Short mmCIF file of C-alpha atoms in Angstrom, two decimals:
data_model
loop_
_atom_site.label_atom_id
_atom_site.label_comp_id
_atom_site.label_asym_id
_atom_site.label_seq_id
_atom_site.Cartn_x
_atom_site.Cartn_y
_atom_site.Cartn_z
CA GLN A 1 -0.22 -0.05 -0.13
CA VAL A 2 1.67 3.27 -0.69
CA ARG A 3 1.67 5.98 1.31
CA LEU A 4 2.55 9.31 1.49
CA GLN A 5 3.81 11.43 4.85
CA GLU A 6 4.82 15.69 4.58
CA TRP A 7 6.39 17.53 6.57
CA GLY A 8 7.87 20.96 7.08
CA ALA A 9 7.92 24.39 8.90
CA GLY A 10 4.27 24.46 10.00
CA LEU A 11 4.47 28.71 10.62
CA LEU A 12 6.97 31.08 7.82
CA LYS A 13 7.66 34.80 7.80
CA PRO A 14 7.66 37.61 4.44
CA SER A 15 10.80 36.85 2.48
CA GLU A 16 11.23 33.56 4.34
CA THR A 17 11.66 30.04 2.24
CA LEU A 18 9.33 27.33 2.31
CA SER A 19 9.99 24.04 2.40
CA LEU A 20 8.63 20.56 2.44
CA THR A 21 9.34 17.03 2.32
CA CYS A 22 7.50 14.00 1.55
CA ALA A 23 8.06 10.93 2.55
CA VAL A 24 6.84 7.98 0.47
CA PHE A 25 5.96 4.35 1.73
CA GLY A 26 5.26 1.20 -0.43
CA GLU A 27 6.81 2.33 -3.66
CA SER A 28 10.09 4.12 -4.86
CA VAL A 29 10.63 7.32 -5.69
CA SER A 30 12.48 5.62 -8.07
CA GLY A 31 9.57 5.23 -10.08
CA TYR A 32 6.41 7.92 -11.19
CA SER A 33 5.43 11.11 -11.42
CA TRP A 34 5.53 13.40 -7.81
CA THR A 35 3.47 15.55 -7.04
CA TRP A 36 2.35 19.37 -4.92
CA ILE A 37 -0.63 20.36 -4.62
CA ARG A 38 -1.43 23.26 -2.70
CA GLN A 39 -4.57 24.49 -1.25
CA PRO A 40 -5.77 28.01 0.45
CA PRO A 41 -8.32 28.43 3.12
CA GLY A 42 -11.41 27.81 1.48
CA ARG A 43 -10.35 27.95 -2.10
CA GLY A 44 -9.60 25.43 -4.74
CA LEU A 45 -6.70 23.36 -5.73
CA GLU A 46 -3.25 24.56 -7.45
CA TRP A 47 -0.82 22.26 -9.45
CA ILE A 48 2.52 23.85 -8.18
CA GLY A 49 5.46 21.38 -10.03
CA GLU A 50 5.93 17.57 -10.68
CA ILE A 51 9.14 16.04 -11.07
CA ASN A 52 9.22 12.02 -12.76
CA HIS A 53 11.17 9.47 -12.43
CA SER A 54 14.00 10.45 -14.18
CA GLY A 55 14.70 13.43 -12.00
CA ARG A 56 13.29 15.80 -14.44
CA ALA A 57 11.55 19.52 -12.73
CA THR A 58 7.80 21.00 -14.20
CA TYR A 59 6.36 24.08 -12.60
CA ASN A 60 3.90 26.49 -12.78
CA PRO A 61 5.02 29.83 -14.47
CA SER A 62 2.50 31.01 -12.15
CA LEU A 63 4.95 30.15 -9.10
CA LYS A 64 7.62 31.58 -11.66
CA SER A 65 11.27 31.43 -10.36
CA ARG A 66 10.55 30.35 -7.28
CA VAL A 67 9.75 26.94 -6.82
CA THR A 68 12.19 24.03 -6.25
CA ILE A 69 11.24 20.13 -6.53
CA SER A 70 14.00 17.62 -6.36
CA VAL A 71 13.96 14.06 -5.27
CA ASP A 72 16.05 12.29 -3.31
CA THR A 73 15.64 8.47 -4.00
CA SER A 74 19.02 7.75 -0.83
CA LYS A 75 14.92 8.70 1.68
CA ASN A 76 13.53 7.25 -0.54
CA GLN A 77 11.94 10.97 -0.62
CA PHE A 78 11.09 14.47 -2.63
CA SER A 79 10.90 17.91 -1.25
CA LEU A 80 9.52 21.37 -2.32
CA LYS A 81 11.18 24.68 -1.99
CA LEU A 82 9.41 27.59 -2.30
CA TYR A 83 11.38 31.18 -1.40
CA SER A 84 10.64 34.01 -0.98
CA VAL A 85 6.91 33.82 0.62
CA THR A 86 3.91 36.16 1.83
CA ALA A 87 0.64 35.78 3.11
CA ALA A 88 -0.81 34.60 -0.47
CA ASP A 89 1.16 31.24 -0.21
CA THR A 90 -1.17 30.66 3.72
CA ALA A 91 -2.13 27.23 1.83
CA VAL A 92 -2.45 23.09 2.35
CA TYR A 93 0.16 21.79 0.56
CA SER A 94 0.05 18.34 -0.27
CA CYS A 95 2.41 15.44 -1.69
CA ALA A 96 0.71 12.89 -4.23
CA ARG A 97 2.14 9.94 -6.96
CA ASP A 98 0.31 10.35 -9.99
CA PHE A 99 -2.16 12.46 -8.45
CA THR A 100 -3.74 8.64 -7.32
CA TYR A 101 -2.03 8.15 -3.62
CA TRP A 102 -2.12 11.62 -2.23
CA GLY A 103 -0.16 12.60 1.79
CA GLN A 104 -2.35 13.67 4.78
CA GLY A 105 -1.60 17.07 3.50
CA THR A 106 0.20 19.77 5.68
CA LEU A 107 -1.12 24.00 7.04
CA VAL A 108 1.96 26.12 5.75
CA THR A 109 0.96 29.67 7.10
CA VAL A 110 2.80 32.95 6.63
CA SER A 111 2.57 35.41 9.30
CA SER A 112 4.45 38.71 10.54
CA ASP B 1 -3.18 28.22 -19.28
CA ILE B 2 -6.06 25.75 -20.37
CA GLN B 3 -8.87 27.08 -17.94
CA MET B 4 -10.78 24.23 -16.66
CA THR B 5 -14.80 25.98 -15.39
CA GLN B 6 -17.09 23.29 -13.58
CA SER B 7 -20.91 24.40 -13.60
CA PRO B 8 -22.77 24.88 -11.60
CA PRO B 9 -21.19 26.02 -8.25
CA SER B 10 -22.53 23.57 -6.56
CA LEU B 11 -26.24 22.31 -5.50
CA SER B 12 -28.48 20.91 -3.13
CA ALA B 13 -29.93 17.25 -3.92
CA SER B 14 -31.31 14.62 -1.78
CA VAL B 15 -30.70 11.03 -0.98
CA GLY B 16 -30.72 8.85 -3.95
CA ASP B 17 -31.54 12.39 -6.56
CA ARG B 18 -29.24 11.54 -9.69
CA VAL B 19 -26.39 14.13 -10.00
CA THR B 20 -24.03 15.93 -13.31
CA ILE B 21 -21.78 17.83 -13.14
CA ALA B 22 -19.93 19.50 -16.14
CA CYS B 23 -16.59 20.51 -16.34
CA ARG B 24 -15.91 22.73 -20.21
CA ALA B 25 -11.65 23.30 -21.26
CA SER B 26 -10.37 25.82 -22.88
CA GLN B 27 -8.76 23.85 -25.47
CA SER B 28 -8.61 20.76 -26.11
CA ILE B 29 -7.54 18.65 -23.88
CA SER B 30 -9.51 14.85 -25.59
CA THR B 31 -9.76 12.37 -22.24
CA TYR B 32 -6.62 13.68 -19.64
CA LEU B 33 -9.39 14.35 -17.25
CA ASN B 34 -9.58 13.56 -13.94
CA TRP B 35 -12.28 13.37 -11.25
CA TYR B 36 -11.84 13.93 -7.25
CA GLN B 37 -14.32 14.35 -4.27
CA GLN B 38 -12.82 15.69 -0.93
CA LYS B 39 -14.59 16.21 2.00
CA PRO B 40 -13.94 18.95 4.63
CA GLY B 41 -10.36 18.49 6.46
CA LYS B 42 -9.44 15.84 2.94
CA ALA B 43 -7.37 15.65 0.85
CA PRO B 44 -9.37 15.07 -3.20
CA LYS B 45 -9.45 11.33 -3.74
CA LEU B 46 -8.81 10.20 -7.45
CA LEU B 47 -12.83 9.15 -8.50
CA ILE B 48 -12.41 9.25 -12.55
CA TYR B 49 -9.52 9.49 -14.70
CA THR B 50 -8.94 9.78 -18.76
CA ALA B 51 -12.67 10.78 -18.28
CA SER B 52 -14.11 7.92 -17.86
CA THR B 53 -12.33 5.15 -16.56
CA LEU B 54 -13.68 4.10 -13.04
CA GLN B 55 -10.58 4.49 -10.61
CA SER B 56 -10.10 0.85 -8.23
CA GLY B 57 -12.71 1.37 -5.12
CA VAL B 58 -15.28 3.99 -6.19
CA PRO B 59 -18.58 2.87 -6.03
CA SER B 60 -20.17 2.31 -9.72
CA SER B 61 -22.62 4.89 -9.55
CA PHE B 62 -19.94 7.08 -9.90
CA SER B 63 -19.53 7.56 -13.95
CA GLY B 64 -18.30 10.26 -16.04
CA SER B 65 -17.63 11.27 -19.51
CA GLY B 66 -17.13 14.02 -22.31
CA SER B 67 -14.03 14.74 -24.58
CA GLU B 68 -13.10 17.12 -26.17
CA THR B 69 -13.90 20.24 -24.66
CA HIS B 70 -16.65 18.81 -22.72
CA PHE B 71 -17.14 16.45 -20.34
CA THR B 72 -19.76 15.47 -16.87
CA LEU B 73 -19.38 13.86 -13.85
CA THR B 74 -23.23 11.96 -12.65
CA ILE B 75 -23.57 10.29 -9.42
CA SER B 76 -26.95 7.89 -10.43
CA SER B 77 -27.71 7.66 -6.67
CA LEU B 78 -26.66 9.95 -4.33
CA ARG B 79 -25.66 8.61 -0.59
CA PRO B 80 -25.65 9.93 2.13
CA GLU B 81 -21.54 9.81 2.04
CA ASP B 82 -21.36 11.94 -1.29
CA PHE B 83 -22.35 14.50 -0.13
CA ALA B 84 -19.44 16.98 -0.60
CA THR B 85 -17.12 18.98 -2.53
CA TYR B 86 -16.51 17.96 -6.44
CA TYR B 87 -12.76 18.84 -8.93
CA CYS B 88 -12.45 17.68 -12.28
CA GLN B 89 -8.99 18.25 -13.74
CA GLN B 90 -6.95 18.71 -16.66
CA THR B 91 -3.74 16.42 -17.72
CA TYR B 92 -2.93 17.06 -20.59
CA THR B 93 -0.69 19.44 -20.28
CA THR B 94 1.01 21.52 -17.33
CA PRO B 95 -0.01 23.83 -16.11
CA ARG B 96 -1.94 20.28 -15.14
CA THR B 97 -5.00 22.45 -14.46
CA PHE B 98 -8.28 22.73 -12.08
CA GLY B 99 -11.55 23.42 -12.11
CA GLN B 100 -12.80 26.16 -9.22
CA GLY B 101 -15.12 23.11 -7.61
CA THR B 102 -18.79 22.69 -7.13
CA THR B 103 -20.35 22.24 -3.77
CA VAL B 104 -22.62 18.95 -3.16
CA GLU B 105 -24.83 19.99 -0.47
CA ILE B 106 -28.00 18.03 1.36
CA LYS B 107 -31.13 19.47 0.05
#
């Protein structure tokens, strides 16, 4: 059974870097595509980006050059970094495999 | 970006009702269309992929249809556990955009 679990800092100040990790259980990160999605409180879903089995990452242009997704095969996990955060980045951040398996999501709040 | 537009934004229905939710893409996406169900505080659950393929474990009361730019999700007979928010998503290209959601409420 595939299971994903996110963790990282839940409270950030404006201009800081959001850093989240998604641990993968029951499946190797060396296969499939691994995705980050976010959902601001009370709003819809936004695709942040994904990284495929070859390590090639694709990002949402709306986040411009603020985002990096990487994979650590030795730890069987993948990570998200979002730089220079603002209050608009406050959201529940979720990781997923092929949109089939999702983590439970973690709330990240940006506030001064 | 491909824009995904769902209608209606919300609807009220009773247990046993047949419900249809529409999703329109701003350009052709073939059948690269997913449907999700989301309940408060939970991650979205994949219901249907490639427009009409039922994900394993999803009740047969759910069905999807459509291609190119027009798609529908149908719940043939609403059960109490089906009251939730439903999203469509295109996976034809990146960014992989979602509809704004349709909330199915109890009448």
